[in-house]
Coordinates of C-alpha atoms in Angstrom, one line a residue:
Chain E
X1 CA 0.0 0.0 0.0
X2 CA 1.3 3.4 -0.9
X3 CA 1.6 5.6 2.2
X4 CA 0.4 9.2 2.0
X5 CA 3.1 11.8 2.3
X6 CA 2.3 14.7 4.5
X7 CA 4.3 17.2 6.5
X8 CA 4.1 15.1 9.7
X9 CA 5.4 17.9 11.9
X10 CA 2.7 20.3 10.7
X11 CA -0.3 18.0 10.1
X12 CA 0.1 15.4 12.8
X13 CA 2.0 16.8 15.8
X14 CA -0.2 18.4 18.5
X15 CA -3.4 17.6 16.7
X16 CA -6.5 16.5 18.6
X17 CA -7.2 12.7 18.5
X18 CA -10.7 11.3 18.4
X19 CA -11.5 7.6 19.1
X20 CA -13.8 5.5 17.0
X21 CA -16.9 6.9 18.9
X22 CA -15.8 10.5 18.4
X23 CA -14.6 10.9 22.1
X24 CA -11.7 13.3 22.5
X25 CA -8.8 11.2 23.6
X26 CA -5.6 13.3 23.8
X27 CA -3.2 15.0 21.5
X28 CA -0.5 13.6 19.2
X29 CA 2.3 14.3 21.7
X30 CA 5.2 12.8 19.7
X31 CA 5.8 10.6 16.6
X32 CA 7.9 7.4 16.2
X33 CA 9.9 7.4 13.0
X34 CA 11.4 4.4 11.3
X35 CA 13.4 4.1 8.1
X36 CA 12.2 1.8 5.4
X37 CA 14.7 -1.1 4.8
X38 CA 14.3 -0.8 1.0
X39 CA 14.6 2.9 0.3
X40 CA 16.0 4.2 3.6
X41 CA 13.3 6.8 3.7
X42 CA 11.9 7.8 7.1
X43 CA 8.2 7.2 7.7
X44 CA 5.9 7.6 10.7
X45 CA 5.4 4.2 12.3
X46 CA 3.4 5.3 15.3
X47 CA 1.8 8.1 17.2
X48 CA 3.0 8.5 20.8
X49 CA 0.5 10.0 23.2
X50 CA 0.3 10.3 27.0
X51 CA 1.4 12.7 29.7
X52 CA 4.9 11.3 30.0
X53 CA 5.5 11.5 26.3
X54 CA 4.8 15.2 26.2
X55 CA 7.4 15.8 29.0
X56 CA 9.9 13.8 27.0
X57 CA 9.3 16.0 24.1
X58 CA 9.7 19.1 26.3
X59 CA 13.1 17.8 27.4
X60 CA 12.0 16.9 30.9
X61 CA 13.2 13.3 30.5
X62 CA 13.3 12.3 34.2
X63 CA 9.8 13.7 34.9
X64 CA 8.6 12.0 31.7
X65 CA 9.9 8.6 32.8
X66 CA 8.4 9.0 36.2
X67 CA 5.0 10.0 34.8
X68 CA 5.1 7.1 32.4
X69 CA 5.8 4.7 35.1
X70 CA 2.8 6.0 37.1
X71 CA 0.7 5.7 34.0
X72 CA 1.8 2.1 33.4
X73 CA 0.9 1.3 37.0
X74 CA -2.5 2.8 36.5
X75 CA -3.1 0.8 33.3
X76 CA -2.0 -2.4 35.1
X77 CA -4.4 -1.7 37.9
X78 CA -7.3 -1.7 35.4
X79 CA -6.0 -4.9 33.9
X80 CA -5.6 -3.4 30.5
X81 CA -2.0 -4.6 30.2
X82 CA -2.7 -6.3 26.9
X83 CA -1.0 -3.9 24.6
X84 CA 2.8 -3.8 25.2
X85 CA 2.8 0.0 25.4
X86 CA -0.5 1.9 25.6
X87 CA 1.3 5.2 24.8
X88 CA 2.2 3.8 21.3
X89 CA -0.6 3.9 18.7
X90 CA 0.6 2.2 15.4
X91 CA -0.3 4.2 12.3
X92 CA -2.4 1.2 11.1
X93 CA -4.9 2.3 13.8
X94 CA -5.2 5.8 12.3
X95 CA -8.2 6.0 10.0
X96 CA -8.1 9.7 9.0
X97 CA -5.8 12.7 9.3
X98 CA -7.6 16.1 8.8
X99 CA -7.9 19.0 11.3
X100 CA -8.1 16.1 13.8
X101 CA -6.7 12.6 13.9
X102 CA -9.3 9.9 13.8
X103 CA -8.4 6.7 15.4
X104 CA -9.9 3.2 15.0
X105 CA -9.5 2.3 18.6
X106 CA -11.5 2.7 21.8
X107 CA -10.2 5.5 24.1
X108 CA -10.3 3.1 27.0
X109 CA -7.3 1.3 25.5
X110 CA -5.0 4.3 25.2
X111 CA -2.4 5.6 27.7
X112 CA -4.0 9.0 27.5
X113 CA -7.1 7.7 29.3
X114 CA -5.4 6.0 32.2
X115 CA -5.4 9.0 34.6
X116 CA -8.9 9.8 33.6
X117 CA -10.0 6.3 34.6
X118 CA -8.2 6.7 38.0
X119 CA -10.0 10.0 38.6
X120 CA -13.3 8.6 37.6
X121 CA -12.9 5.5 39.8
X122 CA -11.6 7.4 42.9
X123 CA -13.2 10.8 42.7
X124 CA -16.1 11.6 40.3
X125 CA -18.0 8.4 40.5
X126 CA -18.4 8.8 44.3
X127 CA -20.2 12.1 43.8
X128 CA -24.0 11.9 43.3
X129 CA -25.1 12.8 39.8
X130 CA -21.8 11.9 38.1
X131 CA -23.5 9.4 35.8
X132 CA -26.1 11.8 34.5
X133 CA -25.9 14.5 32.0
X134 CA -27.0 17.9 33.4
X135 CA -30.7 18.0 32.4
X136 CA -32.9 21.0 32.2
Chain R
X1 CA -39.5 33.6 16.5
X2 CA -37.3 31.0 18.2
X3 CA -34.3 32.7 16.7
X4 CA -35.3 36.1 17.9
X5 CA -35.8 34.7 21.4
X6 CA -32.4 33.0 21.1
X7 CA -30.7 36.4 20.2
X8 CA -32.6 38.1 22.9
X9 CA -31.5 35.7 25.6
X10 CA -28.0 35.7 24.2
X11 CA -27.8 39.5 24.4
X12 CA -29.2 39.5 27.9
X13 CA -26.6 37.0 29.0
X14 CA -23.8 39.0 27.3
X15 CA -24.7 42.1 29.3
X16 CA -24.8 40.2 32.5
X17 CA -21.7 38.3 31.6
X18 CA -19.6 41.3 30.6
X19 CA -19.7 43.0 33.9
X20 CA -17.9 41.2 36.6
X21 CA -16.0 42.1 39.8
X22 CA -13.2 43.5 37.7
X23 CA -15.5 46.0 36.0
X24 CA -17.4 46.8 39.2
X25 CA -14.2 47.6 41.1
X26 CA -12.2 49.3 38.3
X27 CA -15.1 51.5 37.1
X28 CA -16.1 52.6 40.6
X29 CA -12.5 53.2 41.7
X30 CA -11.5 55.2 38.6
X31 CA -14.8 57.2 38.7
X32 CA -14.2 58.2 42.3
X33 CA -10.5 59.0 41.6
X34 CA -10.3 60.2 38.0
X35 CA -13.9 61.3 37.4
X36 CA -14.6 60.7 33.7
X37 CA -11.0 61.2 32.5
X38 CA -10.6 57.5 31.8
X39 CA -14.1 56.9 30.3
X40 CA -12.5 56.6 26.8
X41 CA -10.6 53.5 27.9
X42 CA -13.9 51.7 28.5
X43 CA -14.9 52.5 24.9
X44 CA -11.6 51.3 23.5
X45 CA -11.8 48.1 25.6
X46 CA -15.4 47.3 24.5
X47 CA -14.4 47.6 20.8
X48 CA -11.4 45.4 21.5
X49 CA -13.5 42.7 23.2
X50 CA -16.1 42.9 20.4
X51 CA -13.4 42.4 17.7
X52 CA -11.7 39.4 19.4
X53 CA -14.8 37.7 21.0
X54 CA -16.5 37.7 17.5
X55 CA -13.3 36.2 16.0
X56 CA -13.0 33.5 18.7
X57 CA -16.7 32.7 18.5
X58 CA -16.6 32.4 14.7
X59 CA -13.5 30.2 14.8
X60 CA -15.3 27.9 17.3
X61 CA -18.5 27.8 15.4
X62 CA -16.9 27.1 12.0
X63 CA -14.0 24.8 13.0
X64 CA -15.5 23.4 16.3
X65 CA -12.2 24.2 18.0
X66 CA -11.9 26.2 21.1
X67 CA -9.2 28.7 21.9
X68 CA -6.7 26.6 23.9
X69 CA -7.0 23.7 21.4
X70 CA -5.6 26.1 18.8
X71 CA -3.1 27.7 21.2
X72 CA -1.3 24.3 21.5
X73 CA -1.4 23.5 17.9
X74 CA -0.3 26.9 16.6
X75 CA 2.3 27.9 19.3
X76 CA 3.6 24.4 19.9
X77 CA 3.7 22.5 23.2
X78 CA 6.4 24.6 24.9
X79 CA 5.2 28.1 24.3
X80 CA 1.6 26.7 24.7
X81 CA 2.5 25.4 28.1
X82 CA 4.0 28.7 29.3
X83 CA 0.8 30.4 27.9
X84 CA -1.4 27.8 29.8
X85 CA 0.5 28.3 33.1
X86 CA 0.2 32.1 32.8
X87 CA -3.5 32.1 31.8
X88 CA -4.4 29.5 34.4
X89 CA -2.7 31.5 37.2
X90 CA -4.4 34.8 36.2
X91 CA -7.7 33.0 35.7
X92 CA -7.4 31.6 39.2
X93 CA -6.8 35.1 40.6
X94 CA -9.9 36.3 38.8
X95 CA -11.9 33.4 40.1
X96 CA -10.8 34.0 43.6
X97 CA -11.9 37.6 43.3
X98 CA -15.3 36.6 41.9
X99 CA -16.0 34.1 44.6
X100 CA -15.1 36.7 47.2
X101 CA -17.5 39.0 45.4
X102 CA -20.3 36.4 45.7
X103 CA -19.6 36.0 49.4
X104 CA -19.5 39.7 50.0
X105 CA -22.8 40.2 48.2
X106 CA -24.4 37.5 50.3
X107 CA -22.8 38.8 53.5
X108 CA -24.4 42.3 52.9
X109 CA -27.8 40.6 53.0
X110 CA -27.3 38.2 55.9
X111 CA -24.8 40.2 58.0
X112 CA -22.3 37.4 58.5
X113 CA -18.6 38.0 57.8
X114 CA -18.0 37.2 54.2
X115 CA -15.1 34.9 55.0
X116 CA -17.5 32.5 56.6
X117 CA -19.6 32.5 53.4
X118 CA -16.7 31.7 51.1
X119 CA -17.1 27.9 51.3
X120 CA -20.9 28.3 50.7
X121 CA -20.1 30.4 47.6
X122 CA -17.5 27.9 46.3
X123 CA -19.8 25.0 46.9
X124 CA -22.7 26.7 45.1
X125 CA -20.5 27.4 42.1
X126 CA -19.4 23.8 41.9
X127 CA -22.9 22.5 42.3
X128 CA -24.2 24.6 39.5
X129 CA -21.4 23.4 37.2
X130 CA -22.0 19.8 38.2
X131 CA -25.7 19.8 37.8
X132 CA -27.1 22.7 35.7
X133 CA -27.2 22.4 31.9
X134 CA -25.1 25.0 30.1
X135 CA -27.9 27.1 28.6
X136 CA -30.0 27.3 31.8
X137 CA -26.8 28.3 33.8
X138 CA -26.0 31.1 31.4
X139 CA -29.5 32.5 31.2
X140 CA -30.2 32.3 35.0
X141 CA -27.1 34.3 36.0
X142 CA -27.1 36.5 33.0
X143 CA -30.6 37.7 33.7
X144 CA -29.9 38.1 37.4
X145 CA -26.9 40.3 36.5
X146 CA -29.3 42.5 34.5
X147 CA -30.4 43.9 37.9
X148 CA -27.2 46.0 37.5
X149 CA -29.3 48.1 35.0
X150 CA -30.4 49.8 38.2
X151 CA -27.1 51.7 37.9
X152 CA -28.6 53.4 34.8
X153 CA -31.7 54.3 36.8
X154 CA -29.4 55.7 39.5
X155 CA -27.6 57.9 37.0
X156 CA -30.9 59.1 35.6
X157 CA -32.1 60.0 39.2
X158 CA -28.9 61.7 40.0
X159 CA -29.7 63.9 36.9
X160 CA -26.2 65.1 36.0
X161 CA -25.7 68.0 33.6
X162 CA -25.3 65.9 30.4
X163 CA -23.5 68.7 28.6
X164 CA -20.7 68.8 31.1
X165 CA -20.6 65.0 31.3
X166 CA -20.0 64.6 27.6
X167 CA -17.5 67.5 27.7
X168 CA -15.5 65.9 30.6
X169 CA -15.6 62.5 29.0
X170 CA -14.5 63.8 25.6
X171 CA -11.7 66.1 26.9
X172 CA -9.7 63.7 29.1
X173 CA -6.7 65.0 31.0
X174 CA -4.6 63.9 33.9
X175 CA -6.1 65.3 37.1
X176 CA -3.7 67.8 38.8
X177 CA -3.3 65.6 41.9
X178 CA -2.4 62.5 39.9
X179 CA 0.8 61.6 38.0
X180 CA 0.7 60.4 34.3
X181 CA 1.9 57.0 35.7
X182 CA -1.1 56.4 38.0
X183 CA -3.3 57.7 35.2
X184 CA -1.8 55.1 32.8
X185 CA -1.9 52.4 35.4
X186 CA -5.6 52.7 36.1
X187 CA -6.2 53.0 32.3
X188 CA -4.6 49.6 31.9
X189 CA -6.7 48.2 34.8
X190 CA -9.9 49.4 33.0
X191 CA -8.6 48.0 29.7
X192 CA -7.8 44.6 31.3
X193 CA -11.2 44.5 33.0
X194 CA -12.9 45.0 29.7
X195 CA -10.8 42.5 27.7
X196 CA -10.2 39.8 30.4
X197 CA -9.0 36.6 28.6
X198 CA -11.5 34.3 30.3
X199 CA -14.2 36.0 28.4
X200 CA -12.7 34.6 25.2
X201 CA -12.0 31.1 26.7
X202 CA -15.5 30.9 27.9
X203 CA -17.2 32.4 24.8
X204 CA -15.4 30.1 22.4
X205 CA -15.9 27.0 24.5
X206 CA -19.5 28.0 25.1
X207 CA -20.0 28.2 21.4
X208 CA -19.1 24.5 21.2
X209 CA -21.2 23.6 24.3
X210 CA -24.2 25.4 22.6
X211 CA -23.5 23.4 19.4
X212 CA -23.1 26.5 17.3
X213 CA -22.2 25.9 13.6
X214 CA -21.3 28.1 10.7
X215 CA -25.1 28.6 10.4
X216 CA -25.3 30.3 13.7
X217 CA -22.9 33.1 12.9
X218 CA -25.8 35.6 12.9
X219 CA -26.7 34.7 16.4
X220 CA -23.1 34.9 17.4
X221 CA -22.6 38.4 15.9
X222 CA -25.8 39.7 17.4
X223 CA -24.6 38.4 20.9
X224 CA -21.3 40.2 20.5
X225 CA -22.4 43.4 18.8
X226 CA -25.4 44.2 21.1
X227 CA -24.3 42.4 24.3
X228 CA -20.9 43.8 24.8
X229 CA -21.7 47.5 24.0
X230 CA -24.6 47.3 26.5
X231 CA -22.2 45.8 29.0
X232 CA -19.9 48.8 28.3
X233 CA -22.8 51.1 28.9
X234 CA -23.3 49.5 32.3
X235 CA -19.6 49.9 33.1
X236 CA -19.8 53.6 32.2
X237 CA -22.9 54.1 34.4
X238 CA -21.0 52.6 37.3
X239 CA -18.1 55.0 36.6
X240 CA -20.6 57.9 36.3
X241 CA -22.3 57.2 39.6
X242 CA -18.9 57.0 41.3
X243 CA -18.0 60.3 39.7
X244 CA -21.2 62.0 40.8
X245 CA -21.4 60.5 44.4
X246 CA -17.9 59.7 45.6
X247 CA -15.6 62.1 43.8
X248 CA -17.1 65.4 45.1
X249 CA -16.9 64.0 48.6
X250 CA -13.3 62.8 48.2
X251 CA -14.4 59.2 49.0
X252 CA -12.1 56.6 47.5
X253 CA -13.5 53.2 46.7
X254 CA -11.5 50.4 48.4
X255 CA -14.3 48.0 49.3
X256 CA -16.8 46.2 47.1
X257 CA -19.6 47.0 49.5
X258 CA -19.2 50.7 48.6
X259 CA -20.1 50.1 45.0
X260 CA -23.9 49.8 45.4
X261 CA -24.1 52.7 48.0
X262 CA -25.1 55.3 45.4
X263 CA -28.2 53.1 44.8
X264 CA -29.2 53.4 48.4
X265 CA -28.7 57.1 48.4
X266 CA -31.0 57.9 45.5
X267 CA -33.3 54.9 45.3
X268 CA -33.5 53.7 48.9
X269 CA -33.8 50.1 49.9
X270 CA -35.2 49.0 46.6
X271 CA -32.3 50.4 44.7
X272 CA -29.8 48.8 47.1
X273 CA -31.6 45.5 46.8
X274 CA -31.5 45.6 43.0
X275 CA -27.8 46.4 42.9
X276 CA -27.0 43.7 45.4
X277 CA -28.9 41.2 43.3
X278 CA -27.1 42.4 40.2
X279 CA -23.7 42.2 41.9
X280 CA -24.5 38.7 43.1
X281 CA -25.6 37.6 39.6
X282 CA -22.7 39.2 37.9
X283 CA -20.0 37.9 40.2
X284 CA -21.7 34.4 40.4
X285 CA -21.9 34.2 36.6
X286 CA -18.3 35.2 36.3
X287 CA -17.2 32.8 39.0
X288 CA -18.9 30.0 36.9
X289 CA -17.2 31.3 33.8
X290 CA -13.7 31.4 35.3
X291 CA -14.1 28.1 37.1
X292 CA -15.2 26.4 33.8
X293 CA -12.4 28.2 32.0
X294 CA -9.8 26.6 34.4
X295 CA -11.1 23.2 33.2
X296 CA -11.5 24.3 29.6
X297 CA -7.9 25.6 29.2
X298 CA -6.2 22.5 30.7
X299 CA -8.4 20.0 29.0
X300 CA -8.1 21.6 25.6
X301 CA -4.3 21.9 25.9
X302 CA -4.0 18.1 26.8
X303 CA -6.8 17.0 24.5
X304 CA -9.1 15.5 27.2
X305 CA -12.8 15.2 26.9
X306 CA -14.4 18.3 28.3
X307 CA -17.6 20.2 28.7
X308 CA -21.0 20.0 30.2
X309 CA -22.5 18.1 27.2
X310 CA -21.2 14.8 28.5
X311 CA -21.7 13.1 31.9
X312 CA -19.1 14.1 34.5
X313 CA -18.0 10.5 34.5
X314 CA -17.0 10.9 30.9
X315 CA -15.0 14.0 31.5
X316 CA -13.6 13.2 35.0
X317 CA -10.3 15.1 34.7
X318 CA -12.1 18.3 33.4
X319 CA -14.3 18.2 36.6
X320 CA -11.3 17.4 38.8
X321 CA -9.4 20.5 37.6
X322 CA -12.5 22.6 38.2
X323 CA -12.9 21.2 41.8
X324 CA -9.2 21.7 42.5
X325 CA -9.4 25.3 41.2
X326 CA -12.4 26.1 43.3
X327 CA -10.9 24.6 46.5
X328 CA -7.7 26.6 45.8
X329 CA -9.6 29.8 45.2
X330 CA -11.7 29.5 48.3
X331 CA -8.7 28.7 50.5
X332 CA -6.8 31.7 49.0
X333 CA -9.7 34.1 49.6
X334 CA -10.1 32.6 53.1
X335 CA -6.6 33.8 54.1
X336 CA -8.3 37.2 54.4
X337 CA -6.5 38.7 51.4
X338 CA -8.1 41.9 50.4
X339 CA -10.6 41.0 47.6
X340 CA -10.3 44.5 45.9
X341 CA -6.5 44.0 45.8
X342 CA -6.9 40.6 44.3
X343 CA -9.2 42.0 41.7
X344 CA -6.8 44.8 40.8
X345 CA -3.9 42.4 40.4
X346 CA -6.0 40.0 38.3
X347 CA -7.1 42.7 35.8
X348 CA -3.7 44.4 35.5
X349 CA -2.0 41.0 35.0
X350 CA -4.7 40.0 32.6
X351 CA -3.8 43.1 30.6
X352 CA -0.1 42.0 30.6
X353 CA -1.0 38.6 29.3
X354 CA -3.6 39.6 26.7
X355 CA -1.4 39.0 23.6
X356 CA -0.9 35.4 24.6
X357 CA -4.6 34.8 24.2
X358 CA -5.4 37.1 21.3
X359 CA -2.5 36.5 18.9
X360 CA -3.3 32.8 18.1
X361 CA -7.0 33.7 17.6
X362 CA -6.0 36.3 15.0
X363 CA -3.8 33.8 13.2
X364 CA -6.4 31.0 13.1
X365 CA -9.2 33.4 12.0
X366 CA -7.1 34.0 8.9
X367 CA -6.4 30.3 8.1
X368 CA -8.6 29.1 5.2
X369 CA -7.7 25.4 6.1
X370 CA -9.9 25.9 9.3
X371 CA -12.2 28.7 8.3
X372 CA -13.0 28.1 4.6
X373 CA -14.7 31.2 3.3
X374 CA -15.4 32.5 6.9
X375 CA -11.9 33.9 7.3
X376 CA -11.5 37.5 8.6
X377 CA -12.6 40.3 6.4
X378 CA -10.4 43.3 5.8
X379 CA -11.9 45.6 8.4
X380 CA -11.7 42.8 11.1
X381 CA -8.1 42.2 10.2
X382 CA -7.3 45.9 10.3
X383 CA -8.9 46.3 13.7
X384 CA -7.4 43.0 14.9
X385 CA -3.9 44.2 14.0
X386 CA -4.4 47.6 15.6
X387 CA -5.6 46.0 18.8
X388 CA -2.7 43.5 18.8
X389 CA -0.3 46.4 18.7
X390 CA -2.2 48.1 21.6
X391 CA -2.1 44.8 23.5
X392 CA 1.6 44.5 23.0
X393 CA 2.3 48.1 24.2
X394 CA 0.1 47.5 27.2
X395 CA 1.8 44.2 28.0
X396 CA 5.2 45.9 27.9
X397 CA 4.1 48.9 30.0
X398 CA 2.2 47.0 32.7
X399 CA 4.9 45.7 35.0
X400 CA 7.1 48.8 34.9
X401 CA 4.0 51.0 35.7
X402 CA 3.1 48.6 38.5
X403 CA 6.5 49.1 40.0
X404 CA 6.6 52.9 39.5
X405 CA 3.2 53.6 40.9
X406 CA 3.5 50.9 43.7
X407 CA 0.4 49.2 42.1
X408 CA -1.6 52.5 41.9
X409 CA -1.0 53.7 45.4

């Protein structure tokens, strides 16, 4: 399959990601590049997204590692440890790149949701009304 | 007919939403101290907020992207983060001042020290955000804030000589007992109060919460073009009452409770009650807007699900940020810090940070990739650039003026 060429730095980085149900699920925090063995050209192999990733990109490596470790613990707590690294979203899971990045996965499986799950489980779900939309 | 009603309500809420504790304090203070010599700044500020709120609302309606979403994408994560930190801090100061305003308005009715009422005010703000739908929330407090129109009645009852009012306002000069520095400092405070950044965060996020699309641009324009000027009129009435009542008696305004006093003098208990209701509605509405803005800015920078359209369980981090901000604001106010001082610092620092908010909006509003044929017209761009230059000059001058005047002392 012929890959699309785009200016990855401009059209991908920092774009809003949507999951397959249209739920906002983080930003494209960084990109993983690989070079093709045949032509030697670089291509984007995966989107990296999650709080620790952004700190890495902002050159706060130690904080980034620490946050990623916490994030992995949170994912393990939920038992979602199936994927090797939830912060890595292979490009095969990306269905559309426009003003936003449309993913073909559920936001629950992404590293960007781990802290949200924690907050829901330990804070918001204990408050009455958290499961209802505000109705008029 | 539904559309007319929609515009009507939008306009009402815009009037109530424009005036907050910053405008109440800054207009009353400057009226008492500088009479009408700074009235022109209110006009400049209102035109500025019209230009940029219209742009931000249009960008949100057309591209479905709110301000901080765009800030990160256009300025990059590093500069975007600095911007977020500065905006979040200033917004927190503003929110603290608004919550204190709510508590003071309540304390004037029930005669309990306002510090004891701060937790009540903070809880009410959280409860409304947690439970009330967006539209109902906006309308309720917008309409309550309309009671501030009693200031217009107060002005009419005071019956100033309109000829000399217009003459004073149109021939501004630095009063003999003031320095050019204090004059400029309070001018910046008024400007910052009119163009406070949270208005844009809230307006653009609100456009998405209200599900506006490119088809709603007429409603959007009507909101901005009628609501903000009427809000400016209210601001000027507050300044004028202070000029007429406080300035001749050499009374300086250093407490929020002084602001509605002219109402009591000319219109008795009823006038005072109306103004207190208006102050409660305006500060409560602004407390809601600033608390929501705390959540909006962080969630939009990091790409989380946000907003009142989804269940709190589906946007847990958005709600957590709001709760944390409210707890922080209540604790800060409870230290007994002077609410008027907090307000002054919040509007002056807002003025210094204005370019951070307004520059990305101007850039995006010109990008056809996002805006299609709804990009800025020539007049909007002309005004946008002029205002950006003003914003930059103000930003550069703010901190030095703060130091020279010892924060307006």
